[in-house]
PDB file of C-alpha atoms in Angstrom:
ATOM      1  CA  LYS A 148     178.007 128.697 158.480  1.00  0.00           C
ATOM      2  CA  ARG A 149     178.827 126.086 155.819  1.00  0.00           C
ATOM      3  CA  ILE A 150     175.238 124.873 155.346  1.00  0.00           C
ATOM      4  CA  ASN A 151     173.481 125.956 152.184  1.00  0.00           C
ATOM      5  CA  ARG A 152     170.359 127.415 153.812  1.00  0.00           C
ATOM      6  CA  TYR A 153     168.298 127.276 150.625  1.00  0.00           C
ATOM      7  CA  SER A 154     169.067 123.569 150.205  1.00  0.00           C
ATOM      8  CA  LEU A 155     168.260 122.911 153.869  1.00  0.00           C
ATOM      9  CA  TYR A 156     164.960 124.808 153.617  1.00  0.00           C
ATOM     10  CA  ARG A 157     164.020 122.942 150.420  1.00  0.00           C
ATOM     11  CA  SER A 158     164.819 119.568 152.001  1.00  0.00           C
ATOM     12  CA  ILE A 159     162.786 120.299 155.128  1.00  0.00           C
ATOM     13  CA  ASN A 160     159.897 121.595 153.023  1.00  0.00           C
ATOM     14  CA  ASN A 161     159.945 118.384 150.931  1.00  0.00           C
ATOM     15  CA  LEU A 162     159.851 116.304 154.104  1.00  0.00           C
ATOM     16  CA  TYR A 163     156.857 118.300 155.368  1.00  0.00           C
ATOM     17  CA  LYS A 164     155.048 117.730 152.083  1.00  0.00           C
ATOM     18  CA  SER A 165     155.764 114.009 152.218  1.00  0.00           C
ATOM     19  CA  LYS A 166     154.413 113.937 155.799  1.00  0.00           C
ATOM     20  CA  LEU A 167     157.572 112.189 157.000  1.00  0.00           C
ATOM     21  CA  ILE A 168     158.328 114.853 159.625  1.00  0.00           C
ATOM     22  CA  HIS A 169     156.463 117.391 161.687  1.00  0.00           C
ATOM     23  CA  SER A 170     157.595 120.291 163.839  1.00  0.00           C
ATOM     24  CA  GLN A 171     157.425 120.271 167.607  1.00  0.00           C
ATOM     25  CA  GLU A 172     157.641 123.424 169.722  1.00  0.00           C
ATOM     26  CA  ASN A 173     159.925 123.102 172.743  1.00  0.00           C
ATOM     27  CA  LYS A 174     159.506 124.808 176.134  1.00  0.00           C
ATOM     28  CA  ASP A 175     162.598 126.961 175.540  1.00  0.00           C
ATOM     29  CA  GLY A 176     161.057 128.490 172.382  1.00  0.00           C
ATOM     30  CA  THR A 177     163.010 126.396 169.886  1.00  0.00           C
ATOM     31  CA  THR A 178     161.482 124.114 167.296  1.00  0.00           C
ATOM     32  CA  SER A 179     162.465 120.492 166.703  1.00  0.00           C
ATOM     33  CA  MET A 180     161.906 118.464 163.557  1.00  0.00           C
ATOM     34  CA  VAL A 181     160.519 115.053 164.513  1.00  0.00           C
ATOM     35  CA  LEU A 182     159.937 111.978 162.375  1.00  0.00           C
ATOM     36  CA  SER A 183     156.255 111.154 162.002  1.00  0.00           C
ATOM     37  CA  LYS A 184     155.053 107.556 162.386  1.00  0.00           C
ATOM     38  CA  ASP A 185     155.261 107.140 158.601  1.00  0.00           C
ATOM     39  CA  GLY A 186     158.716 108.715 158.619  1.00  0.00           C
ATOM     40  CA  LYS A 187     159.960 106.280 161.266  1.00  0.00           C
ATOM     41  CA  LYS A 188     158.582 103.310 159.318  1.00  0.00           C
ATOM     42  CA  LYS A 189     160.187 104.486 156.094  1.00  0.00           C
ATOM     43  CA  ALA A 190     163.529 105.329 157.747  1.00  0.00           C
ATOM     44  CA  LEU A 191     163.778 101.843 159.224  1.00  0.00           C
ATOM     45  CA  ARG A 192     162.585 100.002 156.130  1.00  0.00           C
ATOM     46  CA  TYR A 193     165.360 100.784 153.661  1.00  0.00           C
ATOM     47  CA  HIS A 194     169.123 100.719 153.541  1.00  0.00           C
ATOM     48  CA  ILE A 195     170.548 102.644 150.588  1.00  0.00           C
ATOM     49  CA  ASP A 196     173.235 100.060 149.774  1.00  0.00           C
ATOM     50  CA  THR A 197     170.916  97.041 149.733  1.00  0.00           C
ATOM     51  CA  ILE A 198     167.547  98.448 148.646  1.00  0.00           C
ATOM     52  CA  LYS A 199     165.718  96.250 146.127  1.00  0.00           C
ATOM     53  CA  ILE A 200     162.372  96.314 144.340  1.00  0.00           C
ATOM     54  CA  PRO A 201     160.108  93.477 145.485  1.00  0.00           C
ATOM     55  CA  GLY A 202     158.578  91.341 142.743  1.00  0.00           C
ATOM     56  CA  MET A 203     154.861  91.155 142.001  1.00  0.00           C
ATOM     57  CA  LYS A 204     152.834  87.927 141.825  1.00  0.00           C
ATOM     58  CA  LYS A 205     151.266  89.078 138.575  1.00  0.00           C
ATOM     59  CA  TRP A 206     152.744  91.914 136.532  1.00  0.00           C
ATOM     60  CA  ASP A 207     150.257  94.767 136.010  1.00  0.00           C
ATOM     61  CA  LYS A 208     151.703  95.453 132.513  1.00  0.00           C
ATOM     62  CA  ARG A 209     152.816  98.958 133.447  1.00  0.00           C
ATOM     63  CA  TRP A 210     156.330 100.328 133.217  1.00  0.00           C
ATOM     64  CA  ARG A 211     157.750 102.637 135.868  1.00  0.00           C
ATOM     65  CA  ILE A 212     160.035 105.058 134.034  1.00  0.00           C
ATOM     66  CA  ILE A 213     162.384 107.362 135.903  1.00  0.00           C
ATOM     67  CA  VAL A 214     163.778 110.386 134.095  1.00  0.00           C
ATOM     68  CA  PHE A 215     166.186 112.845 135.629  1.00  0.00           C
ATOM     69  CA  ASP A 216     168.131 115.896 134.577  1.00  0.00           C
ATOM     70  CA  ILE A 217     170.366 116.657 137.524  1.00  0.00           C
ATOM     71  CA  PRO A 218     172.641 119.699 136.948  1.00  0.00           C
ATOM     72  CA  GLU A 219     176.398 119.282 136.581  1.00  0.00           C
ATOM     73  CA  LYS A 220     177.017 121.015 139.921  1.00  0.00           C
ATOM     74  CA  TYR A 221     175.281 118.001 141.562  1.00  0.00           C
ATOM     75  CA  LYS A 222     177.303 115.450 139.551  1.00  0.00           C
ATOM     76  CA  LYS A 223     178.068 113.267 142.575  1.00  0.00           C
ATOM     77  CA  ALA A 224     174.379 112.991 143.470  1.00  0.00           C
ATOM     78  CA  ARG A 225     173.510 112.335 139.811  1.00  0.00           C
ATOM     79  CA  ASP A 226     176.055 109.526 139.524  1.00  0.00           C
ATOM     80  CA  ALA A 227     175.024 108.073 142.888  1.00  0.00           C
ATOM     81  CA  MET A 228     171.354 108.168 141.862  1.00  0.00           C
ATOM     82  CA  ALA A 229     172.076 106.293 138.622  1.00  0.00           C
ATOM     83  CA  LEU A 230     174.220 103.700 140.401  1.00  0.00           C
ATOM     84  CA  THR A 231     171.557 103.186 143.083  1.00  0.00           C
ATOM     85  CA  LEU A 232     168.852 102.638 140.443  1.00  0.00           C
ATOM     86  CA  LEU A 233     171.033 100.040 138.708  1.00  0.00           C
ATOM     87  CA  LYS A 234     171.709  98.261 142.007  1.00  0.00           C
ATOM     88  CA  MET A 235     167.958  98.265 142.697  1.00  0.00           C
ATOM     89  CA  GLY A 236     167.418  96.342 139.470  1.00  0.00           C
ATOM     90  CA  PHE A 237     166.326  99.100 137.085  1.00  0.00           C
ATOM     91  CA  HIS A 238     167.146  98.768 133.390  1.00  0.00           C
ATOM     92  CA  ARG A 239     168.888 101.761 131.809  1.00  0.00           C
ATOM     93  CA  LEU A 240     167.095 102.925 128.648  1.00  0.00           C
ATOM     94  CA  GLN A 241     169.299 105.989 128.179  1.00  0.00           C
ATOM     95  CA  LYS A 242     171.902 107.800 130.260  1.00  0.00           C
ATOM     96  CA  SER A 243     169.343 109.363 132.632  1.00  0.00           C
ATOM     97  CA  VAL A 244     166.287 107.222 131.864  1.00  0.00           C
ATOM     98  CA  PHE A 245     165.575 104.020 133.780  1.00  0.00           C
ATOM     99  CA  VAL A 246     162.708 101.529 133.691  1.00  0.00           C
ATOM    100  CA  HIS A 247     161.304  98.852 135.986  1.00  0.00           C
ATOM    101  CA  PRO A 248     158.143  96.729 135.623  1.00  0.00           C
ATOM    102  CA  PHE A 249     157.200  96.443 139.287  1.00  0.00           C
ATOM    103  CA  GLU A 250     155.620  98.825 141.800  1.00  0.00           C
ATOM    104  CA  CYS A 251     158.411 100.788 143.449  1.00  0.00           C
ATOM    105  CA  GLN A 252     157.095 104.231 144.430  1.00  0.00           C
ATOM    106  CA  ASN A 253     158.080 103.939 148.104  1.00  0.00           C
ATOM    107  CA  GLU A 254     161.584 102.755 147.251  1.00  0.00           C
ATOM    108  CA  LEU A 255     161.936 105.543 144.678  1.00  0.00           C
ATOM    109  CA  ASP A 256     160.771 108.188 147.125  1.00  0.00           C
ATOM    110  CA  PHE A 257     163.362 106.987 149.606  1.00  0.00           C
ATOM    111  CA  VAL A 258     166.202 107.069 147.044  1.00  0.00           C
ATOM    112  CA  ILE A 259     165.177 110.471 145.646  1.00  0.00           C
ATOM    113  CA  GLU A 260     165.041 111.987 149.139  1.00  0.00           C
ATOM    114  CA  PHE A 261     168.249 110.242 150.199  1.00  0.00           C
ATOM    115  CA  TRP A 262     170.193 111.828 147.318  1.00  0.00           C
ATOM    116  CA  ASN A 263     168.227 115.097 147.674  1.00  0.00           C
ATOM    117  CA  VAL A 264     167.332 115.313 143.965  1.00  0.00           C
ATOM    118  CA  ARG A 265     163.516 115.633 144.079  1.00  0.00           C
ATOM    119  CA  PRO A 266     163.301 118.782 141.887  1.00  0.00           C
ATOM    120  CA  HIS A 267     165.223 117.071 139.082  1.00  0.00           C
ATOM    121  CA  VAL A 268     163.449 113.691 138.906  1.00  0.00           C
ATOM    122  CA  ARG A 269     160.250 112.733 137.098  1.00  0.00           C
ATOM    123  CA  THR A 270     158.406 109.434 137.169  1.00  0.00           C
ATOM    124  CA  ILE A 271     156.217 108.094 134.377  1.00  0.00           C
ATOM    125  CA  LEU A 272     153.775 105.192 134.403  1.00  0.00           C
ATOM    126  CA  ALA A 273     153.552 103.744 130.877  1.00  0.00           C
ATOM    127  CA  HIS A 274     151.636 100.913 129.227  1.00  0.00           C
ATOM    128  CA  HIS A 275     153.991 100.338 126.310  1.00  0.00           C
ATOM    129  CA  ILE A 276     157.653 100.767 125.352  1.00  0.00           C
ATOM    130  CA  ASP A 277     158.633 100.156 121.745  1.00  0.00           C
ATOM    131  CA  ASN A 278     161.486  97.773 122.613  1.00  0.00           C
ATOM    132  CA  GLU A 279     159.753  96.113 125.541  1.00  0.00           C
ATOM    133  CA  PHE A 280     160.433  92.530 124.375  1.00  0.00           C
ATOM    134  CA  HIS A 281     164.110  93.051 125.230  1.00  0.00           C
ATOM    135  CA  ILE A 282     163.223  94.596 128.608  1.00  0.00           C
ATOM    136  CA  LYS A 283     160.652  91.901 129.412  1.00  0.00           C
ATOM    137  CA  THR A 284     163.333  89.281 128.722  1.00  0.00           C
ATOM    138  CA  LYS A 285     165.696  91.002 131.152  1.00  0.00           C
ATOM    139  CA  PHE A 286     163.030  90.941 133.887  1.00  0.00           C
ATOM    140  CA  GLY A 287     161.720  87.458 133.035  1.00  0.00           C
ATOM    141  CA  ILE A 288     158.148  88.620 132.403  1.00  0.00           C
ATOM    142  CA  LEU A 289     157.502  87.356 128.879  1.00  0.00           C
ATOM    143  CA  ASP A 290     153.797  86.789 128.205  1.00  0.00           C
TER     144      ASP A 290
END
């Protein structure tokens, strides 16, 4: 009775789209949601409190920019998302804009799904940031 059905439906639909779960019909007529092989791998791979972005042998000179506009009614998720990104090693460009130089799509997908904020988050792959010398220094990737 206390579950927001729209939020539950949206979350399950996002998991279907990501191919992390599939439905399984039971003999009694009910349906179970089951982790797919990819879902099991992803669920076991990350821990939200210790998740980190692995380094790259050679930087591909592309910036991963995360932008989000999470409504005030989801303030706790918004704050948790920002804190998680900082713990992961992202650099904060603005209040809700973060950047990282290394490949991190899987880690981002996990964090976005964990905090259930997919509709409010955008990712950008960029080749240049106007103040990138400062950011490169922070990440130790000066040319």
